[in-house]
PDB file of C-alpha atoms in Angstrom:
ATOM      1  CA  ASP A 159     104.148  92.860 102.331  1.00  0.00           C
ATOM      2  CA  ARG A 160     104.987  95.712  99.980  1.00  0.00           C
ATOM      3  CA  MET A 161     105.868  98.158 102.758  1.00  0.00           C
ATOM      4  CA  HIS A 162     109.350  98.146 104.246  1.00  0.00           C
ATOM      5  CA  PHE A 163     110.400  99.752 107.518  1.00  0.00           C
ATOM      6  CA  GLU A 164     113.754 101.134 108.587  1.00  0.00           C
ATOM      7  CA  GLN A 165     115.190 103.329 111.334  1.00  0.00           C
ATOM      8  CA  VAL A 166     116.780 106.733 110.714  1.00  0.00           C
ATOM      9  CA  ASP A 167     118.814 108.287 113.527  1.00  0.00           C
ATOM     10  CA  THR A 168     119.115 112.064 113.164  1.00  0.00           C
ATOM     11  CA  GLY A 169     121.103 112.633 116.336  1.00  0.00           C
ATOM     12  CA  LYS A 170     118.111 114.295 117.995  1.00  0.00           C
ATOM     13  CA  ALA A 171     115.752 111.321 117.771  1.00  0.00           C
ATOM     14  CA  THR A 172     115.253 108.009 115.957  1.00  0.00           C
ATOM     15  CA  PHE A 173     112.509 107.774 113.359  1.00  0.00           C
ATOM     16  CA  GLU A 174     110.679 104.806 111.904  1.00  0.00           C
ATOM     17  CA  VAL A 175     110.429 105.286 108.156  1.00  0.00           C
ATOM     18  CA  MET A 176     107.972 103.347 106.000  1.00  0.00           C
ATOM     19  CA  ARG A 177     108.854 103.038 102.327  1.00  0.00           C
ATOM     20  CA  THR A 178     107.281 101.463  99.259  1.00  0.00           C
ATOM     21  CA  THR A 179     110.428 100.687  97.249  1.00  0.00           C
ATOM     22  CA  ALA A 180     114.203 100.779  97.525  1.00  0.00           C
ATOM     23  CA  ARG A 181     114.275 103.624  94.974  1.00  0.00           C
ATOM     24  CA  ALA A 182     114.984 107.158  96.147  1.00  0.00           C
ATOM     25  CA  PRO A 183     111.648 108.541  97.408  1.00  0.00           C
ATOM     26  CA  GLU A 184     109.904 111.192  95.356  1.00  0.00           C
ATOM     27  CA  ILE A 185     107.049 111.807  97.821  1.00  0.00           C
ATOM     28  CA  VAL A 186     107.281 112.142 101.614  1.00  0.00           C
ATOM     29  CA  VAL A 187     104.122 111.608 103.712  1.00  0.00           C
ATOM     30  CA  LEU A 188     103.574 113.070 107.173  1.00  0.00           C
ATOM     31  CA  PRO A 189     100.752 111.669 109.363  1.00  0.00           C
ATOM     32  CA  GLY A 190      98.221 113.523 111.500  1.00  0.00           C
ATOM     33  CA  ALA A 191      98.578 115.011 114.972  1.00  0.00           C
ATOM     34  CA  ALA A 192      98.601 111.609 116.715  1.00  0.00           C
ATOM     35  CA  GLY A 193     101.082 110.144 114.232  1.00  0.00           C
ATOM     36  CA  GLY A 194     100.624 106.574 113.031  1.00  0.00           C
ATOM     37  CA  ILE A 195     102.135 106.193 109.573  1.00  0.00           C
ATOM     38  CA  ARG A 196     100.579 102.731 109.124  1.00  0.00           C
ATOM     39  CA  ASP A 197      97.209 104.436 108.602  1.00  0.00           C
ATOM     40  CA  TYR A 198      98.635 105.601 105.251  1.00  0.00           C
ATOM     41  CA  VAL A 199      99.603 102.214 103.812  1.00  0.00           C
ATOM     42  CA  ALA A 200      96.701 102.187 101.326  1.00  0.00           C
ATOM     43  CA  LEU A 201      97.483 105.708 100.094  1.00  0.00           C
ATOM     44  CA  CYS A 202     101.212 104.984  99.771  1.00  0.00           C
ATOM     45  CA  GLN A 203     100.545 101.742  97.884  1.00  0.00           C
ATOM     46  CA  CYS A 204      98.212 103.574  95.490  1.00  0.00           C
ATOM     47  CA  LEU A 205     100.950 106.156  94.841  1.00  0.00           C
ATOM     48  CA  ASP A 206     103.422 103.333  94.289  1.00  0.00           C
ATOM     49  CA  ASP A 207     101.020 101.786  91.770  1.00  0.00           C
ATOM     50  CA  ARG A 208     101.085 105.129  89.945  1.00  0.00           C
ATOM     51  CA  GLY A 209     104.876 104.994  89.695  1.00  0.00           C
ATOM     52  CA  TYR A 210     105.931 107.162  92.640  1.00  0.00           C
ATOM     53  CA  SER A 211     108.277 105.923  95.336  1.00  0.00           C
ATOM     54  CA  VAL A 212     107.087 107.054  98.760  1.00  0.00           C
ATOM     55  CA  ILE A 213     108.332 107.253 102.323  1.00  0.00           C
ATOM     56  CA  GLY A 214     106.244 107.981 105.387  1.00  0.00           C
ATOM     57  CA  ILE A 215     107.794 109.260 108.605  1.00  0.00           C
ATOM     58  CA  ASN A 216     106.488 108.265 112.035  1.00  0.00           C
ATOM     59  CA  PRO A 217     106.883 111.125 114.548  1.00  0.00           C
ATOM     60  CA  ARG A 218     108.584 110.758 117.921  1.00  0.00           C
ATOM     61  CA  SER A 219     107.045 108.032 120.157  1.00  0.00           C
ATOM     62  CA  CYS A 220     104.871 106.701 117.307  1.00  0.00           C
ATOM     63  CA  GLY A 221     105.526 103.091 116.324  1.00  0.00           C
ATOM     64  CA  ALA A 222     109.256 102.415 116.577  1.00  0.00           C
ATOM     65  CA  SER A 223     110.174 106.137 116.605  1.00  0.00           C
ATOM     66  CA  SER A 224     111.642 107.522 119.813  1.00  0.00           C
ATOM     67  CA  GLY A 225     112.884 110.820 121.163  1.00  0.00           C
ATOM     68  CA  PRO A 226     112.176 113.403 123.864  1.00  0.00           C
ATOM     69  CA  LEU A 227     108.778 115.111 123.748  1.00  0.00           C
ATOM     70  CA  GLU A 228     109.166 117.698 126.488  1.00  0.00           C
ATOM     71  CA  GLY A 229     109.236 121.342 125.508  1.00  0.00           C
ATOM     72  CA  LEU A 230     109.139 120.826 121.743  1.00  0.00           C
ATOM     73  CA  ALA A 231     108.426 123.886 119.622  1.00  0.00           C
ATOM     74  CA  PHE A 232     106.383 123.479 116.466  1.00  0.00           C
ATOM     75  CA  ALA A 233     109.492 124.219 114.408  1.00  0.00           C
ATOM     76  CA  ASP A 234     111.127 121.200 116.097  1.00  0.00           C
ATOM     77  CA  LEU A 235     108.408 118.897 114.710  1.00  0.00           C
ATOM     78  CA  ALA A 236     108.986 120.263 111.211  1.00  0.00           C
ATOM     79  CA  THR A 237     112.755 120.023 111.610  1.00  0.00           C
ATOM     80  CA  ASP A 238     112.403 116.323 112.470  1.00  0.00           C
ATOM     81  CA  GLY A 239     111.083 115.636 108.977  1.00  0.00           C
ATOM     82  CA  ILE A 240     113.735 117.868 107.413  1.00  0.00           C
ATOM     83  CA  ASP A 241     116.452 116.007 109.306  1.00  0.00           C
ATOM     84  CA  VAL A 242     115.187 112.623 108.079  1.00  0.00           C
ATOM     85  CA  ILE A 243     115.076 113.868 104.489  1.00  0.00           C
ATOM     86  CA  GLU A 244     118.630 115.184 104.748  1.00  0.00           C
ATOM     87  CA  GLN A 245     119.879 112.058 106.539  1.00  0.00           C
ATOM     88  CA  LEU A 246     118.547 109.978 103.642  1.00  0.00           C
ATOM     89  CA  GLY A 247     120.295 112.279 101.175  1.00  0.00           C
ATOM     90  CA  LEU A 248     117.140 112.967  99.200  1.00  0.00           C
ATOM     91  CA  ALA A 249     116.909 115.400  96.333  1.00  0.00           C
ATOM     92  CA  THR A 250     113.906 117.713  96.017  1.00  0.00           C
ATOM     93  CA  VAL A 251     110.778 115.850  97.126  1.00  0.00           C
ATOM     94  CA  LEU A 252     107.043 116.475  97.132  1.00  0.00           C
ATOM     95  CA  LEU A 253     105.864 116.798 100.746  1.00  0.00           C
ATOM     96  CA  ALA A 254     102.368 115.618 101.673  1.00  0.00           C
ATOM     97  CA  GLY A 255     100.836 116.138 105.111  1.00  0.00           C
ATOM     98  CA  HIS A 256      97.463 114.922 106.361  1.00  0.00           C
ATOM     99  CA  ALA A 257      95.425 116.673 109.064  1.00  0.00           C
ATOM    100  CA  GLY A 258      97.887 117.966 111.692  1.00  0.00           C
ATOM    101  CA  GLY A 259     100.672 116.873 109.359  1.00  0.00           C
ATOM    102  CA  ASN A 260      99.577 119.504 106.837  1.00  0.00           C
ATOM    103  CA  ARG A 261     100.649 122.162 109.323  1.00  0.00           C
ATOM    104  CA  VAL A 262     103.975 120.399 109.887  1.00  0.00           C
ATOM    105  CA  ALA A 263     104.468 120.233 106.111  1.00  0.00           C
ATOM    106  CA  ARG A 264     103.847 123.944 105.730  1.00  0.00           C
ATOM    107  CA  MET A 265     106.205 124.713 108.614  1.00  0.00           C
ATOM    108  CA  ALA A 266     108.920 122.544 107.037  1.00  0.00           C
ATOM    109  CA  ALA A 267     108.440 124.323 103.708  1.00  0.00           C
ATOM    110  CA  THR A 268     108.644 127.678 105.473  1.00  0.00           C
ATOM    111  CA  LEU A 269     111.944 126.704 107.097  1.00  0.00           C
ATOM    112  CA  ARG A 270     113.559 124.987 104.086  1.00  0.00           C
ATOM    113  CA  PRO A 271     111.614 125.685 100.872  1.00  0.00           C
ATOM    114  CA  GLU A 272     114.518 124.564  98.672  1.00  0.00           C
ATOM    115  CA  LEU A 273     114.047 120.947  99.809  1.00  0.00           C
ATOM    116  CA  PHE A 274     110.574 120.622  98.305  1.00  0.00           C
ATOM    117  CA  SER A 275     109.088 120.731  94.818  1.00  0.00           C
ATOM    118  CA  GLY A 276     105.661 121.490  96.288  1.00  0.00           C
ATOM    119  CA  ILE A 277     103.288 120.610  99.116  1.00  0.00           C
ATOM    120  CA  VAL A 278     100.128 118.516  99.265  1.00  0.00           C
ATOM    121  CA  LEU A 279      97.715 119.312 102.089  1.00  0.00           C
ATOM    122  CA  VAL A 280      95.156 116.601 102.819  1.00  0.00           C
ATOM    123  CA  ALA A 281      92.401 117.764 105.213  1.00  0.00           C
ATOM    124  CA  ALA A 282      94.038 121.142 105.738  1.00  0.00           C
ATOM    125  CA  GLY A 283      92.753 122.747 108.923  1.00  0.00           C
ATOM    126  CA  GLY A 284      94.199 125.730 110.713  1.00  0.00           C
ATOM    127  CA  LYS A 285      91.791 128.665 110.759  1.00  0.00           C
ATOM    128  CA  VAL A 286      88.154 127.605 110.295  1.00  0.00           C
ATOM    129  CA  PRO A 287      87.222 125.830 113.558  1.00  0.00           C
ATOM    130  CA  PRO A 288      85.901 122.251 113.711  1.00  0.00           C
ATOM    131  CA  GLU A 289      82.240 121.487 114.317  1.00  0.00           C
ATOM    132  CA  ALA A 290      81.634 121.200 118.065  1.00  0.00           C
ATOM    133  CA  ASP A 291      80.340 117.621 118.265  1.00  0.00           C
ATOM    134  CA  ALA A 292      83.073 116.329 115.951  1.00  0.00           C
ATOM    135  CA  MET A 293      85.715 117.993 118.111  1.00  0.00           C
ATOM    136  CA  ALA A 294      84.128 116.553 121.252  1.00  0.00           C
ATOM    137  CA  ALA A 295      84.226 113.068 119.699  1.00  0.00           C
ATOM    138  CA  MET A 296      87.914 113.483 118.831  1.00  0.00           C
ATOM    139  CA  ARG A 297      88.664 114.558 122.402  1.00  0.00           C
ATOM    140  CA  ARG A 298      86.876 111.473 123.754  1.00  0.00           C
ATOM    141  CA  MET A 299      89.099 109.328 121.553  1.00  0.00           C
ATOM    142  CA  SER A 300      92.217 111.121 122.793  1.00  0.00           C
ATOM    143  CA  ASP A 301      91.214 110.718 126.438  1.00  0.00           C
ATOM    144  CA  GLY A 302      90.950 106.939 125.989  1.00  0.00           C
ATOM    145  CA  GLY A 303      88.851 104.482 127.962  1.00  0.00           C
ATOM    146  CA  LEU A 304      86.224 103.988 125.253  1.00  0.00           C
ATOM    147  CA  SER A 305      84.840 100.568 124.429  1.00  0.00           C
ATOM    148  CA  LYS A 306      85.268  99.366 120.850  1.00  0.00           C
ATOM    149  CA  ASP A 307      81.652 100.271 120.066  1.00  0.00           C
ATOM    150  CA  GLU A 308      82.035 103.726 121.634  1.00  0.00           C
ATOM    151  CA  LEU A 309      85.257 104.251 119.732  1.00  0.00           C
ATOM    152  CA  ALA A 310      83.555 103.304 116.468  1.00  0.00           C
ATOM    153  CA  VAL A 311      80.856 105.927 117.078  1.00  0.00           C
ATOM    154  CA  ALA A 312      83.470 108.571 117.909  1.00  0.00           C
ATOM    155  CA  VAL A 313      85.498 107.757 114.786  1.00  0.00           C
ATOM    156  CA  LYS A 314      82.408 107.984 112.609  1.00  0.00           C
ATOM    157  CA  THR A 315      81.368 111.306 114.170  1.00  0.00           C
ATOM    158  CA  ALA A 316      84.786 112.932 113.962  1.00  0.00           C
ATOM    159  CA  PHE A 317      86.472 111.519 110.894  1.00  0.00           C
ATOM    160  CA  LEU A 318      84.143 109.934 108.357  1.00  0.00           C
ATOM    161  CA  ALA A 319      81.529 111.049 105.881  1.00  0.00           C
ATOM    162  CA  PRO A 320      78.051 109.566 106.351  1.00  0.00           C
ATOM    163  CA  GLY A 321      77.961 106.144 104.730  1.00  0.00           C
ATOM    164  CA  SER A 322      81.710 105.561 104.861  1.00  0.00           C
ATOM    165  CA  ASP A 323      82.802 102.209 106.249  1.00  0.00           C
ATOM    166  CA  ILE A 324      85.163 102.272 109.207  1.00  0.00           C
ATOM    167  CA  PRO A 325      88.373 100.352 108.429  1.00  0.00           C
ATOM    168  CA  ASP A 326      88.776  97.839 111.271  1.00  0.00           C
ATOM    169  CA  ALA A 327      92.442  98.736 111.681  1.00  0.00           C
ATOM    170  CA  TYR A 328      91.534 102.380 112.271  1.00  0.00           C
ATOM    171  CA  ILE A 329      89.634 101.514 115.456  1.00  0.00           C
ATOM    172  CA  GLU A 330      92.851 100.238 117.039  1.00  0.00           C
ATOM    173  CA  PRO A 331      95.472 102.810 118.073  1.00  0.00           C
ATOM    174  CA  GLY A 332      98.132 100.957 116.062  1.00  0.00           C
ATOM    175  CA  ASP A 333     101.215 103.146 115.932  1.00  0.00           C
ATOM    176  CA  ARG A 334      99.431 106.367 116.903  1.00  0.00           C
ATOM    177  CA  SER A 335     100.617 107.981 120.146  1.00  0.00           C
ATOM    178  CA  SER A 336      98.607 110.046 122.626  1.00  0.00           C
ATOM    179  CA  ASP A 337     101.915 111.303 124.073  1.00  0.00           C
ATOM    180  CA  PHE A 338     102.965 112.701 120.709  1.00  0.00           C
ATOM    181  CA  GLN A 339      99.498 114.172 120.221  1.00  0.00           C
ATOM    182  CA  LYS A 340      99.809 116.075 123.515  1.00  0.00           C
ATOM    183  CA  ALA A 341     103.235 117.366 122.484  1.00  0.00           C
ATOM    184  CA  PHE A 342     101.835 118.377 119.076  1.00  0.00           C
ATOM    185  CA  ILE A 343      98.897 120.253 120.633  1.00  0.00           C
ATOM    186  CA  ALA A 344     101.217 122.049 123.062  1.00  0.00           C
ATOM    187  CA  ALA A 345     103.586 123.043 120.246  1.00  0.00           C
ATOM    188  CA  ILE A 346     100.911 124.268 117.849  1.00  0.00           C
ATOM    189  CA  GLY A 347      99.195 126.147 120.673  1.00  0.00           C
ATOM    190  CA  THR A 348     102.183 128.451 121.094  1.00  0.00           C
ATOM    191  CA  THR A 349     102.745 129.004 117.359  1.00  0.00           C
ATOM    192  CA  PRO A 350     100.665 131.589 115.461  1.00  0.00           C
ATOM    193  CA  ALA A 351      99.114 130.171 112.294  1.00  0.00           C
ATOM    194  CA  GLU A 352     100.743 132.985 110.312  1.00  0.00           C
ATOM    195  CA  THR A 353     104.117 131.337 111.020  1.00  0.00           C
ATOM    196  CA  TRP A 354     103.379 128.348 108.765  1.00  0.00           C
ATOM    197  CA  TRP A 355     100.154 129.205 106.913  1.00  0.00           C
ATOM    198  CA  ALA A 356     101.747 130.360 103.618  1.00  0.00           C
ATOM    199  CA  GLY A 357     103.853 127.211 103.141  1.00  0.00           C
ATOM    200  CA  GLY A 358     107.113 128.891 102.196  1.00  0.00           C
ATOM    201  CA  GLY A 359     105.775 130.331  98.949  1.00  0.00           C
ATOM    202  CA  LEU A 360     105.562 126.911  97.289  1.00  0.00           C
ATOM    203  CA  HIS A 361     102.852 125.545  95.031  1.00  0.00           C
ATOM    204  CA  MET A 362     100.232 123.707  97.062  1.00  0.00           C
ATOM    205  CA  LEU A 363      97.543 121.168  96.271  1.00  0.00           C
ATOM    206  CA  VAL A 364      94.753 121.098  98.856  1.00  0.00           C
ATOM    207  CA  ILE A 365      92.620 117.941  98.893  1.00  0.00           C
ATOM    208  CA  GLN A 366      89.684 118.044 101.288  1.00  0.00           C
ATOM    209  CA  GLY A 367      86.502 116.152 101.997  1.00  0.00           C
ATOM    210  CA  LYS A 368      83.251 118.047 101.641  1.00  0.00           C
ATOM    211  CA  GLN A 369      82.002 116.251 104.758  1.00  0.00           C
ATOM    212  CA  ASP A 370      85.137 117.004 106.823  1.00  0.00           C
ATOM    213  CA  ARG A 371      83.882 118.286 110.172  1.00  0.00           C
ATOM    214  CA  ILE A 372      87.299 118.584 111.852  1.00  0.00           C
ATOM    215  CA  ALA A 373      88.975 120.624 109.096  1.00  0.00           C
ATOM    216  CA  PRO A 374      86.046 122.241 107.255  1.00  0.00           C
ATOM    217  CA  ILE A 375      86.607 122.994 103.580  1.00  0.00           C
ATOM    218  CA  GLY A 376      86.618 126.730 104.279  1.00  0.00           C
ATOM    219  CA  ASN A 377      90.250 126.308 105.349  1.00  0.00           C
ATOM    220  CA  GLY A 378      91.382 125.313 101.887  1.00  0.00           C
ATOM    221  CA  HIS A 379      89.177 127.923 100.272  1.00  0.00           C
ATOM    222  CA  GLN A 380      90.781 130.662 102.396  1.00  0.00           C
ATOM    223  CA  LEU A 381      94.229 129.463 101.350  1.00  0.00           C
ATOM    224  CA  ARG A 382      93.265 129.359  97.663  1.00  0.00           C
ATOM    225  CA  ASP A 383      91.657 132.819  97.805  1.00  0.00           C
ATOM    226  CA  GLN A 384      94.736 134.260  99.517  1.00  0.00           C
ATOM    227  CA  PHE A 385      97.251 132.662  97.103  1.00  0.00           C
ATOM    228  CA  PRO A 386      95.307 131.988  93.876  1.00  0.00           C
ATOM    229  CA  ASP A 387      98.465 131.831  91.757  1.00  0.00           C
ATOM    230  CA  ARG A 388      99.949 128.856  93.624  1.00  0.00           C
ATOM    231  CA  VAL A 389      97.153 127.029  95.475  1.00  0.00           C
ATOM    232  CA  HIS A 390      94.870 124.515  93.764  1.00  0.00           C
ATOM    233  CA  CYS A 391      91.969 123.212  95.834  1.00  0.00           C
ATOM    234  CA  VAL A 392      89.941 120.033  95.231  1.00  0.00           C
ATOM    235  CA  ASP A 393      86.833 119.207  97.290  1.00  0.00           C
ATOM    236  CA  LEU A 394      85.854 115.528  97.295  1.00  0.00           C
ATOM    237  CA  GLU A 395      82.242 114.456  97.743  1.00  0.00           C
ATOM    238  CA  ASN A 396      81.395 111.737 100.296  1.00  0.00           C
ATOM    239  CA  ALA A 397      84.696 112.201 102.124  1.00  0.00           C
ATOM    240  CA  GLY A 398      85.485 113.322 105.651  1.00  0.00           C
ATOM    241  CA  HIS A 399      88.618 114.020 107.666  1.00  0.00           C
ATOM    242  CA  ALA A 400      89.976 110.493 107.030  1.00  0.00           C
ATOM    243  CA  LEU A 401      89.698 110.833 103.259  1.00  0.00           C
ATOM    244  CA  HIS A 402      93.085 109.109 102.803  1.00  0.00           C
ATOM    245  CA  LEU A 403      91.303 105.958 104.045  1.00  0.00           C
ATOM    246  CA  GLU A 404      87.934 106.647 102.447  1.00  0.00           C
ATOM    247  CA  LYS A 405      89.265 107.478  98.963  1.00  0.00           C
ATOM    248  CA  PRO A 406      92.942 106.451  98.706  1.00  0.00           C
ATOM    249  CA  ASP A 407      92.799 105.860  94.957  1.00  0.00           C
ATOM    250  CA  GLU A 408      91.238 109.239  94.219  1.00  0.00           C
ATOM    251  CA  VAL A 409      93.574 111.085  96.587  1.00  0.00           C
ATOM    252  CA  SER A 410      96.597 109.310  95.071  1.00  0.00           C
ATOM    253  CA  ARG A 411      95.449 110.212  91.554  1.00  0.00           C
ATOM    254  CA  LEU A 412      95.268 113.889  92.463  1.00  0.00           C
ATOM    255  CA  ILE A 413      98.691 113.798  94.127  1.00  0.00           C
ATOM    256  CA  ALA A 414     100.226 112.027  91.113  1.00  0.00           C
ATOM    257  CA  GLU A 415      98.746 114.579  88.703  1.00  0.00           C
ATOM    258  CA  PHE A 416     100.074 117.424  90.854  1.00  0.00           C
ATOM    259  CA  ALA A 417     103.525 115.814  90.971  1.00  0.00           C
ATOM    260  CA  ARG A 418     103.578 115.574  87.167  1.00  0.00           C
ATOM    261  CA  ASP A 419     102.492 119.204  86.810  1.00  0.00           C
ATOM    262  CA  LEU A 420     105.430 120.319  88.981  1.00  0.00           C
ATOM    263  CA  LEU A 421     107.997 118.747  86.619  1.00  0.00           C
TER     264      LEU A 421
END
């Protein structure tokens, strides 16, 4: 197994960190609103194949991560990642966040822009609302109680482009956490988008699926139009909200090119 796992205690919580190599990480990956860093193994391995050492951070209560969830502000979720980065003694890293993690990444960059060379936003929602039936399917998944067949239909409706195969592992909750997801939703619900939207003035790469129905591509377009000097937006055909699973090689190529451009 190419992925290695370790625990990082920040004093506030303990975080499970997934890494590709023993080298100092150059890219940090944050998962979506339900956590589950193991969903990003394929993407991290593709980045490793392209010569970039990567770590992924599991949020509180996801996998082997633990820590209180009550009363967390959105800035607390971003500070968790900052604390892990500082605990590991990392130099300036590229921060990549998928789905809900793109908001956490932008919040972290807003709080501590000097820690990051740039930000990658994969499936970057925030302002343009999801399509109603896709959102309803995601809520059914969050509520639980679905059979495997029902879950497969919900995943396809919410997260995948038509014709995409569902990775078997994605049907299982794995290291995702409904408790963390509830804490995330509560925290983001009390935080205006303007707080984190601009990403601390850093250069941003937005990678989004043209068939993303949870975070429609208008989100990235708004960001690019607002900050044309520092936001580059790429729309991928035949990709939905789970484009890190649908097109890991293509997404990793774009991230690697962006990383090189920042040097």
